[in-house]
Structures are given as C-alpha cells and as structure tokens.
Short mmCIF file of C-alpha atoms in Angstrom, two decimals:
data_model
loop_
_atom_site.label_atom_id
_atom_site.label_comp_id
_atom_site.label_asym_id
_atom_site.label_seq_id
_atom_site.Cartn_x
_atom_site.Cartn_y
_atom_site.Cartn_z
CA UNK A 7 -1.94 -9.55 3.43
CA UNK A 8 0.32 -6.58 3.32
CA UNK A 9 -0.08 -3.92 5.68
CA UNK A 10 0.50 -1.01 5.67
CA UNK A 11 -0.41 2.79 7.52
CA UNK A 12 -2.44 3.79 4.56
CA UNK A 13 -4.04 0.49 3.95
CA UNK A 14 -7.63 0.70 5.20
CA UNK A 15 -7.60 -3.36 5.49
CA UNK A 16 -4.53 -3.11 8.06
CA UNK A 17 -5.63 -3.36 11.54
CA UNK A 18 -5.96 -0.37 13.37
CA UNK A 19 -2.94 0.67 15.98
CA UNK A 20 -3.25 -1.40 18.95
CA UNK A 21 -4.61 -4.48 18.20
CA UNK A 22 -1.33 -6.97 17.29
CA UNK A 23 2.41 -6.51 17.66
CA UNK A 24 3.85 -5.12 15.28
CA UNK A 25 7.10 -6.34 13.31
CA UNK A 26 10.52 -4.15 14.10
CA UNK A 27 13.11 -4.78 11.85
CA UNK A 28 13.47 -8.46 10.45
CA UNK A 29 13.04 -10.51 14.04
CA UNK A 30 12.12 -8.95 16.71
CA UNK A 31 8.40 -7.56 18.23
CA UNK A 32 7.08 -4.53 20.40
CA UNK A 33 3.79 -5.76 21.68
CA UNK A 34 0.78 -2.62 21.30
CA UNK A 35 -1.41 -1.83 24.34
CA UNK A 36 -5.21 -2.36 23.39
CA UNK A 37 -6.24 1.27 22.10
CA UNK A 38 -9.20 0.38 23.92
CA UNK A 39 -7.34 0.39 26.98
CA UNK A 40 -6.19 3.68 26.54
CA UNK A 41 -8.80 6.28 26.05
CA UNK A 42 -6.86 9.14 23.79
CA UNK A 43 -8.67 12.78 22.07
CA UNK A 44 -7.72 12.53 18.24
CA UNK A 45 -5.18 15.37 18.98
CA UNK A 46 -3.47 12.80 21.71
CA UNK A 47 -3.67 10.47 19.40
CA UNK A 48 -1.77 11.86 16.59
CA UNK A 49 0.65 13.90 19.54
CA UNK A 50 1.01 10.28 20.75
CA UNK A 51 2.35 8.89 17.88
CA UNK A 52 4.93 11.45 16.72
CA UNK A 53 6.43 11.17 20.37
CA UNK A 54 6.79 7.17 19.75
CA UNK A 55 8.23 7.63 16.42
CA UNK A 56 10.66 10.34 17.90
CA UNK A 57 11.49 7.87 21.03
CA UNK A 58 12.62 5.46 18.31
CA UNK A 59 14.04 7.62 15.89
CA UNK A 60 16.56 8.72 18.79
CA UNK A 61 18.09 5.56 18.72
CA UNK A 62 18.58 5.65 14.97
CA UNK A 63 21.72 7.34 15.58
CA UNK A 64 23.47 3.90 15.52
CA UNK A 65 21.44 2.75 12.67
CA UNK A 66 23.98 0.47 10.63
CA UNK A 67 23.19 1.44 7.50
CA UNK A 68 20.84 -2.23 6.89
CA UNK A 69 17.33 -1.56 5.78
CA UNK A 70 14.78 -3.03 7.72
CA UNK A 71 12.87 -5.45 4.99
CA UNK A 72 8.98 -5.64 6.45
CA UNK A 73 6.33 -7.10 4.98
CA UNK A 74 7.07 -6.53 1.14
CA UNK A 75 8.46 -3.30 2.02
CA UNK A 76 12.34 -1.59 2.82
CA UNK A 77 12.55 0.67 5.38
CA UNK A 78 15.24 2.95 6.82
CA UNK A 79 15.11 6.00 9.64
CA UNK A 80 15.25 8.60 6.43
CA UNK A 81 12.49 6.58 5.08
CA UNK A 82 10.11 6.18 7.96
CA UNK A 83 10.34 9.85 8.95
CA UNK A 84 9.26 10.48 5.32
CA UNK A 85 6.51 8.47 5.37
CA UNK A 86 5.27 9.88 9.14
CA UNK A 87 5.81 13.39 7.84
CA UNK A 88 4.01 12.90 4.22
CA UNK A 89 1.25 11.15 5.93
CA UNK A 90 0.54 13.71 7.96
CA UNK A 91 0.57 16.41 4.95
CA UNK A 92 -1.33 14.41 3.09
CA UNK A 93 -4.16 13.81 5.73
CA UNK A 94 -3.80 17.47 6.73
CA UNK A 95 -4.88 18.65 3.43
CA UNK A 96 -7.44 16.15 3.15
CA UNK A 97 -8.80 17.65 6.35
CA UNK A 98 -8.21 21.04 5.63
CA UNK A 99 -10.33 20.65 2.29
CA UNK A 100 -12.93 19.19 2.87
CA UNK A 101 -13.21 21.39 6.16
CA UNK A 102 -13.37 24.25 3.55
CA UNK A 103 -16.06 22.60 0.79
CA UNK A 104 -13.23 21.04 -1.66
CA UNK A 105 -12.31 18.23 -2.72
CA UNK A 106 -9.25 16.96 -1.77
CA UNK A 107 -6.50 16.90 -3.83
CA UNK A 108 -5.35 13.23 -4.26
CA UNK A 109 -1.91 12.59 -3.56
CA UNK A 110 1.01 11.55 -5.92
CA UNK A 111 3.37 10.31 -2.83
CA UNK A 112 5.22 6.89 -3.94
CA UNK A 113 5.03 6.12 -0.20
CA UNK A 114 7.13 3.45 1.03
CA UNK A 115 7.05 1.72 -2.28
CA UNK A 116 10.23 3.42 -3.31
CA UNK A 117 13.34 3.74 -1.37
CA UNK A 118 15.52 7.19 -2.49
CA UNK A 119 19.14 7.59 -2.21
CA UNK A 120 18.28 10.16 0.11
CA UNK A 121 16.51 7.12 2.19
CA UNK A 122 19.48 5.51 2.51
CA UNK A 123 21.64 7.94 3.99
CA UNK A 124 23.17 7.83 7.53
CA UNK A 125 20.81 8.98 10.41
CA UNK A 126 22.39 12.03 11.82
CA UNK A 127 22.12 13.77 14.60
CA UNK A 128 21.24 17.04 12.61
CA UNK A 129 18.86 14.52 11.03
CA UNK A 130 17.16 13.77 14.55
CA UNK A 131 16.75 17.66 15.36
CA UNK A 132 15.56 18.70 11.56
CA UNK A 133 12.82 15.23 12.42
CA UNK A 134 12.01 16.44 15.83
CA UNK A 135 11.45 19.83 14.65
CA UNK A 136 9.36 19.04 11.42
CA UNK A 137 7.46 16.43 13.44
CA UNK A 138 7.05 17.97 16.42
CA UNK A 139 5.08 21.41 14.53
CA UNK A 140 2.92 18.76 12.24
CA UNK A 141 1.87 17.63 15.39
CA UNK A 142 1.14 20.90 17.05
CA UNK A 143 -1.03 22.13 13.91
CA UNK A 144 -2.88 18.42 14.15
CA UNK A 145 -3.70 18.69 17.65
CA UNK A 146 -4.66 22.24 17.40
CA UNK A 147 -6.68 21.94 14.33
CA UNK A 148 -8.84 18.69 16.12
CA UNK A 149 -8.71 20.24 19.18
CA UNK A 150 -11.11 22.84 17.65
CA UNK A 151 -13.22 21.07 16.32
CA UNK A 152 -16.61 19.70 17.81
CA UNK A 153 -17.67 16.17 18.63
CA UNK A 154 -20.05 16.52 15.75
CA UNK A 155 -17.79 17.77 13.77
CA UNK A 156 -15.10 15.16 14.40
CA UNK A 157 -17.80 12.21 14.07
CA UNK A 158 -20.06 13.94 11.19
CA UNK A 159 -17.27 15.14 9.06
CA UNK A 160 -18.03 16.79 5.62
CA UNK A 161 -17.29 15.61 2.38
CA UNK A 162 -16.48 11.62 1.49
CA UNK A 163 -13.91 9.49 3.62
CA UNK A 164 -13.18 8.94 7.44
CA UNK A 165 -14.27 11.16 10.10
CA UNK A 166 -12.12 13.22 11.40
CA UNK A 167 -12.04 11.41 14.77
CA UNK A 168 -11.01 8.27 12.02
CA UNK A 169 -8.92 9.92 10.48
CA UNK A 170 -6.78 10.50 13.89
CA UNK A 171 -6.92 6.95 14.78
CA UNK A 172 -5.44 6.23 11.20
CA UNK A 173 -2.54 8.47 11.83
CA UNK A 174 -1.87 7.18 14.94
CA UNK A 175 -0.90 3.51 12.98
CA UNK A 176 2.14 5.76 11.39
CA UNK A 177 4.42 4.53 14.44
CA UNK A 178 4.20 1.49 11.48
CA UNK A 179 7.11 2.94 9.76
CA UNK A 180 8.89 4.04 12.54
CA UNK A 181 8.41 0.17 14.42
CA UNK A 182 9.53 -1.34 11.04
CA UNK A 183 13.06 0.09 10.92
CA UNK A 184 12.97 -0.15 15.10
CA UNK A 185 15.96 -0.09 17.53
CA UNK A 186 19.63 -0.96 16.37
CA UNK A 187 20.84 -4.11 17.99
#
C-alpha cells in the first residue's frame, strides 16, 4: 500500500520506521511514549524536518524515489509547507461555520523544475523562516483552543487534536529525501 502524509490508511507517525532515501531507515519512537499537546506536535515536526533539511545543503542533486513517489529537499519542504496551509484553512473554516475549501495541490505526485533545483543555503533560511511562522500560527491557534474544542471539533473530518497528529506524519517527506551520504 502506498503511503503517504495525506493518506488516512498510512499509519500514524510513530508506529514503524520510516524509509529515507532508497536504503536506509530512521526508526520512530512510539507516539505513545511521548505524550505531546497538538501544538507540540505540529512544533515537533517542523523542527525534525528543519534538523534534516540542514543537511540538504550537500544534497547531490539524486531524487530520493519512495514508495511510488520522487522526492527532493525543494519538494519535501513544499509538501510540509502546503500541508500545513491546507490543514490551516481547513481548520480555520470550519472554526468559522464554512466549509472548507477543497484543495487543488498536486502534492507529491508531481515533481517541478523548481523541485529539482539545488538546496541552498538561502533555500534553508527562506524554509526555516516560512516553516518556522506556520508553526507559530499552528501552535498558537491549538493552543487556544479547548479540550472540547480540540476533541468535538465542528463541521465534518478529524478533530482538531487529529488533525495535529496528522500533521505531525509530514516529517514523511522530509525522512524520504533524508540525509546525504
């Protein structure tokens, strides 16, 4: 089965290793084992997906192929950055009595010449930056919300307290492309 961040079949964050680049593994602690808020969850993640994308600096230029997917630093910062839009607004609608608008992302099923590029440092820094704020409005948006409210969400999908835990399996994109060898 194909797995993926946004697949609701994929097992949540924590309970296998997960695949980095084409051979090698990063075993996941039990989220069990660590007891996180949904803001630490979602701060959690962006900090591993920075960690990693710190070492991209070396990146050779060889997309990572996972699962039946390419990835590259360009790419997985994409994907962590869209997914968090695209949850945000989900949030942020039904928070407000809408319906969420669905999203037209291509995800990671299209790789862009932009994706492709070389990982800069600049790149690293504009990531950090862009990640880093997503992050902070997350953690402050959950962070306001009640228990009830973040187990009794309106509107169809998740809870919000769900929805946190299914960010927090982002660090997929970033584990796929992993550390240079």
């Amino acid at each position: 089965m194909t797995q993926t961040a946004h697949d609701t079949s994929a097992p949540r964050v924590g309970t296998e290793a997960v695949r980095r680049g084409p051979a090698t593994t990063v075993p996941k602690t039990p989220a069990e084992a660590v007891p996180r808020t949904p803001a630490e969850a979602v701060t959690a993640m962006v900090d591993h997906v920075l960690a990693l994308a710190a070492t991209w600096l070396d990146w050779d230029g060889t997309p990572a192929r996972v699962d039946d997917r390419v990835y590259t630093p360009h790419k997985a910062i994409r994907r962590v950055a869209d997914h968090l839009i695209d949850h945000l607004a989900e949030l942020e609608a039904r928070l407000a009595g809408e319906t969420p608008q669905p999203d037209h992302w291509h995800a990671s099923a299209i790789t862009t010449e932009a994706d492709l590029a070389p990982f800069t440092r600049q790149d690293l820094d504009e990531a950090r930056s862009r990640l880093t704020r997503l992050a902070r409005i997350w953690a402050n948006r959950l962070d306001a919300l009640t228990d009830d409210q973040l187990d009794h969400s309106p509107g169809d999908g998740w809870s919000f307290r769900e929805l946190a835990q299914h960010l927090e399996g982002s660090t997929y994109y970033a584990d796929a492309v992993g550390e240079p060898r």
